[in-house]
């Protein structure tokens, strides 16, 4: 089932990232990581910005499609802007670091795998805030350190590629 | 399923569980105050707000409370100087103010760009809708009325009940027709 495989890939990105990146960097795994992170980001947006989603739903109920989209986009922008920028920066760094073995589309996939724990930490942060715990700063440090470490793992993966750049 | 994939599956399920837990907590929190999420709609008592008036020289003067206009039929217009459809709607509202002003219809023009744009708002209002009562919104009224798209217009009856809501602008003819219909019904 696609959902089970998605769960396996997301889980692998967290507990076995090197393996997840090896799989992502194969012809069979191409493009999957981008779809996986998109679905995870959607889930995170709905879970973290539930109030805005509900408000958008009400607006749609009253026929205000434009207003509904505006509310949804504002919530999505607040949550997603940083992860998307981080994803793109990571992808560019991987492509630059891969040198002659660069494959920009696959490098982007690797960056998607590396981003997964950061998105999970956003969810965790949302939950802890709801429980009254202010742990924003520590989680930020953990998240970006984790991402940087995974970029190094991804860079190693690019070095294992055979052949020249596509 | 081998041990490694099983652990991966469990990790994936924990992530989804985390998201669902947060979703449930947020829904429960929101359910304690559904009304605050719902847009201002017809049949509801119009939420009161108080905003500074914009005088003829563009300066801010004393506050005008919506409740002080009770007893009149009020057309509220949330707008901004950069909004093309807003500037198309304002002459129609001016027509309503002129046609029905002697019958107790007032136009409350709420500029949503903050106090710093009061002078520019005054200049535009003088040109397009000089009969309207112009106030400057620092965001408080827009948030109260869940204004997300502009122009955002409402008609409030003499008892303070919202009787008509319009988000966006279609055509001057359509707006004119809609407003006349609802105002005639309230007079």
Short mmCIF file of C-alpha atoms in Angstrom, two decimals:
data_model
loop_
_atom_site.label_atom_id
_atom_site.label_comp_id
_atom_site.label_asym_id
_atom_site.label_seq_id
_atom_site.Cartn_x
_atom_site.Cartn_y
_atom_site.Cartn_z
CA UNK A 1 0.00 0.00 0.00
CA UNK A 2 1.32 3.45 -0.86
CA UNK A 3 0.58 4.75 2.65
CA UNK A 4 2.59 1.97 4.29
CA UNK A 5 5.51 2.61 1.99
CA UNK A 6 5.28 6.35 2.78
CA UNK A 7 5.37 5.53 6.49
CA UNK A 8 8.42 3.31 5.95
CA UNK A 9 10.25 6.02 3.98
CA UNK A 10 9.46 8.76 6.50
CA UNK A 11 10.51 6.48 9.34
CA UNK A 12 13.71 5.56 7.51
CA UNK A 13 14.55 9.25 7.00
CA UNK A 14 14.52 9.66 10.78
CA UNK A 15 16.10 6.45 12.13
CA UNK A 16 18.10 5.23 9.13
CA UNK A 17 18.83 8.33 7.03
CA UNK A 18 21.88 6.89 5.29
CA UNK A 19 19.82 3.95 4.05
CA UNK A 20 16.97 6.27 3.10
CA UNK A 21 19.36 8.37 1.04
CA UNK A 22 20.86 5.31 -0.69
CA UNK A 23 17.35 4.24 -1.72
CA UNK A 24 16.41 7.76 -2.78
CA UNK A 25 19.48 7.99 -4.98
CA UNK A 26 18.51 4.96 -7.08
CA UNK A 27 16.43 5.05 -10.27
CA UNK A 28 13.58 3.32 -8.41
CA UNK A 29 13.63 5.92 -5.64
CA UNK A 30 13.85 9.00 -7.85
CA UNK A 31 11.31 11.70 -7.06
CA UNK A 32 9.76 9.85 -4.12
CA UNK A 33 11.44 11.96 -1.44
CA UNK A 34 9.97 15.18 -2.84
CA UNK A 35 6.48 13.72 -2.73
CA UNK A 36 7.10 12.33 0.75
CA UNK A 37 8.22 15.65 2.19
CA UNK A 38 5.35 17.46 0.48
CA UNK A 39 2.83 15.15 2.14
CA UNK A 40 4.59 15.47 5.48
CA UNK A 41 4.59 19.27 5.19
CA UNK A 42 0.88 19.20 4.38
CA UNK A 43 0.20 17.04 7.42
CA UNK A 44 2.32 19.35 9.58
CA UNK A 45 0.53 22.45 8.28
CA UNK A 46 -2.89 20.99 9.07
CA UNK A 47 -1.77 19.84 12.53
CA UNK A 48 0.06 23.03 13.53
CA UNK A 49 -2.25 25.58 11.89
CA UNK A 50 -5.51 23.76 12.67
CA UNK A 51 -7.21 26.95 13.76
CA UNK A 52 -6.54 28.63 10.42
CA UNK A 53 -7.67 25.51 8.54
CA UNK A 54 -10.95 25.57 10.47
CA UNK A 55 -11.35 29.29 9.83
CA UNK A 56 -10.73 28.72 6.12
CA UNK A 57 -13.34 25.98 6.18
CA UNK A 58 -15.89 28.36 7.65
CA UNK A 59 -15.12 30.93 4.98
CA UNK A 60 -15.61 28.32 2.30
CA UNK A 61 -18.91 27.45 3.90
CA UNK A 62 -20.00 31.06 3.35
CA UNK A 63 -18.82 31.02 -0.26
CA UNK A 64 -15.66 33.07 0.29
CA UNK A 65 -13.22 30.96 -1.72
CA UNK A 66 -10.69 33.76 -2.11
CA UNK A 67 -10.77 34.52 1.61
CA UNK A 68 -10.44 30.85 2.44
CA UNK A 69 -7.37 30.50 0.24
CA UNK A 70 -5.88 33.69 1.68
CA UNK A 71 -6.18 32.34 5.21
CA UNK A 72 -4.74 28.95 4.23
CA UNK A 73 -1.83 30.50 2.38
CA UNK A 74 -0.99 32.81 5.28
CA UNK A 75 -0.83 29.84 7.64
CA UNK A 76 1.14 27.78 5.17
CA UNK A 77 3.56 30.64 4.56
CA UNK A 78 4.22 31.12 8.27
CA UNK A 79 5.00 27.45 8.79
CA UNK A 80 6.58 26.48 5.49
CA UNK A 81 8.71 29.47 4.49
CA UNK A 82 11.74 28.47 6.55
CA UNK A 83 11.73 24.73 5.76
CA UNK A 84 11.35 25.43 2.04
CA UNK A 85 14.25 27.88 2.06
CA UNK A 86 16.35 25.42 4.06
CA UNK A 87 15.44 22.66 1.59
CA UNK A 88 16.50 24.74 -1.41
CA UNK A 89 19.73 25.87 0.23
CA UNK A 90 20.54 22.28 1.16
CA UNK A 91 19.85 21.14 -2.37
CA UNK A 92 22.13 23.79 -3.85
CA UNK A 93 24.89 22.95 -1.37
CA UNK A 94 24.65 19.28 -2.28
CA UNK A 95 24.79 20.03 -5.97
CA UNK A 96 27.82 22.23 -5.49
CA UNK A 97 29.48 19.70 -3.20
CA UNK A 98 28.80 16.78 -5.51
CA UNK A 99 31.01 18.30 -8.16
CA UNK A 100 31.22 16.18 -11.28
CA UNK A 101 28.79 13.66 -9.78
CA UNK A 102 26.05 16.22 -9.37
CA UNK A 103 22.51 15.35 -10.37
CA UNK A 104 20.41 18.36 -9.31
CA UNK A 105 17.07 16.49 -9.25
CA UNK A 106 18.51 13.68 -7.13
CA UNK A 107 20.38 16.18 -4.96
CA UNK A 108 17.03 17.83 -4.28
CA UNK A 109 15.62 14.44 -3.25
CA UNK A 110 18.49 13.93 -0.83
CA UNK A 111 17.84 17.36 0.65
CA UNK A 112 14.19 16.33 1.09
CA UNK A 113 15.28 13.28 3.09
CA UNK A 114 17.59 15.45 5.20
CA UNK A 115 14.73 17.89 5.90
CA UNK A 116 12.38 15.23 7.29
CA UNK A 117 13.59 15.36 10.93
CA UNK A 118 13.32 19.17 10.90
CA UNK A 119 9.65 18.93 9.91
CA UNK A 120 9.06 16.33 12.62
CA UNK A 121 10.65 18.70 15.15
CA UNK A 122 8.21 21.42 14.01
CA UNK A 123 5.38 19.04 14.89
CA UNK A 124 6.99 18.24 18.22
CA UNK A 125 7.44 21.95 18.91
CA UNK A 126 3.76 22.56 18.16
CA UNK A 127 2.72 19.83 20.56
CA UNK A 128 5.04 20.99 23.35
CA UNK A 129 3.82 24.58 23.00
CA UNK A 130 0.25 23.32 23.36
CA UNK A 131 1.33 21.54 26.53
CA UNK A 132 2.77 24.79 27.87
CA UNK A 133 6.46 24.12 27.27
CA UNK A 134 8.56 26.80 25.61
CA UNK A 135 11.33 24.83 23.93
CA UNK A 136 11.63 26.80 20.71
CA UNK A 137 15.33 27.65 20.96
CA UNK A 138 16.62 24.19 21.92
CA UNK A 139 14.57 22.56 19.19
CA UNK A 140 15.84 25.05 16.62
CA UNK A 141 19.44 24.19 17.50
CA UNK A 142 18.75 20.46 17.43
CA UNK A 143 16.85 20.73 14.16
CA UNK A 144 19.43 22.65 12.20
CA UNK A 145 22.31 20.67 13.61
CA UNK A 146 20.54 17.47 12.61
CA UNK A 147 19.89 18.86 9.13
CA UNK A 148 23.52 19.89 8.72
CA UNK A 149 24.67 16.43 9.80
CA UNK A 150 22.32 14.79 7.33
CA UNK A 151 23.59 17.04 4.56
CA UNK A 152 27.05 15.62 5.23
CA UNK A 153 25.60 12.11 4.97
CA UNK A 154 23.91 13.14 1.71
CA UNK A 155 27.19 14.53 0.42
CA UNK A 156 28.81 11.17 1.06
CA UNK A 157 26.00 9.57 -0.90
CA UNK A 158 26.64 11.83 -3.89
CA UNK A 159 30.32 10.80 -3.81
CA UNK A 160 29.28 7.16 -4.25
CA UNK A 161 27.56 7.90 -7.53
CA UNK A 162 29.03 6.38 -10.63
CA UNK A 163 29.49 8.23 -13.89
CA UNK A 164 29.58 11.92 -14.69
CA UNK A 165 27.08 14.69 -14.05
CA UNK A 166 23.74 14.57 -15.85
CA UNK B 1 8.71 -7.86 7.61
CA UNK B 2 12.37 -7.76 8.71
CA UNK B 3 13.44 -5.93 11.89
CA UNK B 4 14.79 -2.84 10.17
CA UNK B 5 11.71 -2.07 8.05
CA UNK B 6 9.52 -2.74 11.12
CA UNK B 7 11.39 -0.09 13.09
CA UNK B 8 11.05 2.28 10.17
CA UNK B 9 7.32 1.61 10.01
CA UNK B 10 7.02 2.28 13.76
CA UNK B 11 8.97 5.53 13.42
CA UNK B 12 6.67 6.61 10.57
CA UNK B 13 3.61 5.76 12.64
CA UNK B 14 4.98 7.77 15.55
CA UNK B 15 5.34 10.79 13.28
CA UNK B 16 1.74 10.45 12.12
CA UNK B 17 0.67 9.88 15.73
CA UNK B 18 2.44 13.08 16.74
CA UNK B 19 0.60 15.01 14.03
CA UNK B 20 -2.75 13.48 14.99
CA UNK B 21 -2.22 14.22 18.67
CA UNK B 22 -1.52 17.87 17.88
CA UNK B 23 -4.50 17.99 15.53
CA UNK B 24 -6.84 16.60 18.20
CA UNK B 25 -5.55 19.01 20.85
CA UNK B 26 -6.00 21.95 18.49
CA UNK B 27 -9.50 20.88 17.50
CA UNK B 28 -10.52 20.48 21.15
CA UNK B 29 -9.09 23.93 21.93
CA UNK B 30 -10.90 25.48 18.97
CA UNK B 31 -14.18 23.78 19.86
CA UNK B 32 -14.35 25.78 23.09
CA UNK B 33 -14.86 28.92 21.01
CA UNK B 34 -16.18 28.02 17.55
CA UNK B 35 -17.81 31.43 17.19
CA UNK B 36 -14.44 33.16 17.11
CA UNK B 37 -13.54 31.20 13.97
CA UNK B 38 -16.77 31.82 12.16
CA UNK B 39 -16.88 34.82 9.80
CA UNK B 40 -19.33 37.58 10.66
CA UNK B 41 -22.53 36.45 8.96
CA UNK B 42 -26.10 37.53 8.36
CA UNK B 43 -28.39 37.27 11.35
CA UNK B 44 -25.57 37.88 13.81
CA UNK B 45 -25.31 40.95 16.01
CA UNK B 46 -22.65 43.15 14.48
CA UNK B 47 -19.55 43.14 16.71
CA UNK B 48 -18.92 46.61 18.06
CA UNK B 49 -15.68 48.43 17.43
CA UNK B 50 -14.35 51.91 18.02
CA UNK B 51 -11.90 53.56 15.60
CA UNK B 52 -10.50 57.08 15.19
CA UNK B 53 -12.22 59.29 12.65
CA UNK B 54 -10.16 60.81 9.87
CA UNK B 55 -10.80 64.54 9.76
CA UNK B 56 -10.91 66.67 6.62
CA UNK B 57 -7.21 67.52 6.93
CA UNK B 58 -6.26 63.84 7.15
CA UNK B 59 -5.51 63.86 10.86
CA UNK B 60 -7.00 61.43 13.30
CA UNK B 61 -9.65 62.81 15.63
CA UNK B 62 -11.95 61.31 18.25
CA UNK B 63 -13.05 57.70 18.16
CA UNK B 64 -16.26 56.67 16.46
CA UNK B 65 -17.99 53.61 17.88
CA UNK B 66 -20.18 51.49 15.62
CA UNK B 67 -22.73 51.28 18.42
CA UNK B 68 -23.12 55.07 18.35
CA UNK B 69 -24.70 54.69 14.90
CA UNK B 70 -27.38 52.29 16.10
CA UNK B 71 -30.77 53.41 14.90
CA UNK B 72 -29.42 53.97 11.39
CA UNK B 73 -28.99 51.48 8.59
CA UNK B 74 -25.22 51.23 8.28
CA UNK B 75 -23.22 50.18 5.26
CA UNK B 76 -19.72 49.23 6.43
CA UNK B 77 -17.00 49.16 3.81
CA UNK B 78 -13.54 47.76 4.59
CA UNK B 79 -11.14 49.00 1.89
CA UNK B 80 -7.60 50.08 1.03
CA UNK B 81 -6.15 52.74 -1.25
CA UNK B 82 -4.22 50.17 -3.32
CA UNK B 83 -7.34 48.06 -3.97
CA UNK B 84 -8.79 48.61 -7.44
CA UNK B 85 -12.15 46.91 -6.80
CA UNK B 86 -12.52 48.99 -3.62
CA UNK B 87 -12.22 52.21 -5.59
CA UNK B 88 -14.82 50.88 -8.03
CA UNK B 89 -17.23 50.10 -5.20
CA UNK B 90 -16.90 53.41 -3.37
CA UNK B 91 -18.89 55.54 -5.88
CA UNK B 92 -21.76 53.06 -5.59
CA UNK B 93 -21.71 53.46 -1.81
CA UNK B 94 -21.71 57.23 -2.32
CA UNK B 95 -24.86 56.86 -4.41
CA UNK B 96 -26.50 54.96 -1.55
CA UNK B 97 -25.44 57.63 0.97
CA UNK B 98 -26.93 60.38 -1.21
CA UNK B 99 -30.11 58.49 -2.18
CA UNK B 100 -30.95 57.18 1.26
CA UNK B 101 -29.10 59.51 3.63
CA UNK B 102 -32.27 61.39 4.57
CA UNK B 103 -33.92 58.06 5.44
CA UNK B 104 -31.27 57.14 8.01
CA UNK B 105 -28.73 55.26 5.91
CA UNK B 106 -25.07 55.93 6.77
CA UNK B 107 -21.92 54.68 5.08
CA UNK B 108 -19.05 53.83 7.43
CA UNK B 109 -15.85 53.70 5.42
CA UNK B 110 -13.11 51.71 7.19
CA UNK B 111 -9.65 52.15 5.74
CA UNK B 112 -7.65 49.06 6.66
CA UNK B 113 -4.11 50.36 6.06
CA UNK B 114 -3.42 51.69 9.52
CA UNK B 115 -3.14 55.14 11.02
CA UNK B 116 -0.15 56.08 8.90
CA UNK B 117 -2.26 56.03 5.73
CA UNK B 118 -5.04 58.24 7.13
CA UNK B 119 -4.12 61.23 4.98
CA UNK B 120 -4.03 59.19 1.77
CA UNK B 121 -7.31 57.52 2.73
CA UNK B 122 -8.89 60.94 3.31
CA UNK B 123 -7.79 62.15 -0.12
CA UNK B 124 -9.23 59.12 -1.84
CA UNK B 125 -12.45 59.15 0.18
CA UNK B 126 -12.98 62.85 -0.61
CA UNK B 127 -12.74 62.03 -4.27
CA UNK B 128 -14.86 58.87 -4.38
CA UNK B 129 -17.11 58.80 -1.33
CA UNK B 130 -17.19 62.19 0.41
CA UNK B 131 -20.47 61.48 2.24
CA UNK B 132 -19.06 58.49 4.10
CA UNK B 133 -17.87 58.55 7.70
CA UNK B 134 -14.20 57.71 7.33
CA UNK B 135 -12.32 55.86 10.08
CA UNK B 136 -8.84 54.42 10.20
CA UNK B 137 -8.35 50.81 11.24
CA UNK B 138 -5.20 49.63 12.97
CA UNK B 139 -6.22 46.02 12.30
CA UNK B 140 -8.50 45.54 15.27
CA UNK B 141 -11.77 45.89 13.36
CA UNK B 142 -10.49 43.85 10.41
CA UNK B 143 -9.58 41.00 12.74
CA UNK B 144 -12.90 41.25 14.55
CA UNK B 145 -14.78 41.00 11.26
CA UNK B 146 -12.36 38.37 9.82
CA UNK B 147 -11.64 40.57 6.84
CA UNK B 148 -9.41 38.59 4.50
CA UNK B 149 -10.38 39.94 1.09
CA UNK B 150 -11.35 43.50 0.27
CA UNK B 151 -13.63 45.21 -0.41
CA UNK B 152 -15.56 43.62 2.41
CA UNK B 153 -18.99 45.18 2.84
CA UNK B 154 -21.80 44.65 5.31
CA UNK B 155 -25.23 46.17 5.89
CA UNK B 156 -26.35 46.46 9.50
CA UNK B 157 -29.99 47.16 10.31
CA UNK B 158 -31.30 49.69 12.81
CA UNK B 159 -31.11 47.16 15.63
CA UNK B 160 -27.46 46.25 15.05
CA UNK B 161 -28.04 42.96 13.22
CA UNK B 162 -25.97 42.04 10.16
CA UNK B 163 -28.35 41.70 7.22
CA UNK B 164 -26.03 41.47 4.23
CA UNK B 165 -22.37 40.58 3.69
CA UNK B 166 -20.39 40.95 0.48
CA UNK B 167 -16.78 39.89 -0.01
CA UNK B 168 -15.09 41.21 -3.11
CA UNK B 169 -16.57 43.19 -5.95
CA UNK B 170 -18.33 41.94 -9.05
CA UNK B 171 -19.77 44.92 -10.89
CA UNK B 172 -21.08 48.35 -10.03
CA UNK B 173 -24.50 47.43 -11.42
CA UNK B 174 -24.65 44.26 -9.37
CA UNK B 175 -23.55 46.00 -6.19
CA UNK B 176 -26.04 48.81 -6.76
CA UNK B 177 -28.87 46.34 -7.29
CA UNK B 178 -27.96 44.24 -4.23
CA UNK B 179 -27.63 47.24 -1.95
CA UNK B 180 -30.87 48.83 -3.11
CA UNK B 181 -32.72 45.56 -2.50
CA UNK B 182 -31.45 45.11 1.04
CA UNK B 183 -31.77 48.79 2.01
CA UNK B 184 -35.33 49.06 0.67
CA UNK B 185 -36.22 46.02 2.76
CA UNK B 186 -34.80 47.61 5.90
CA UNK B 187 -36.37 51.05 5.53
#
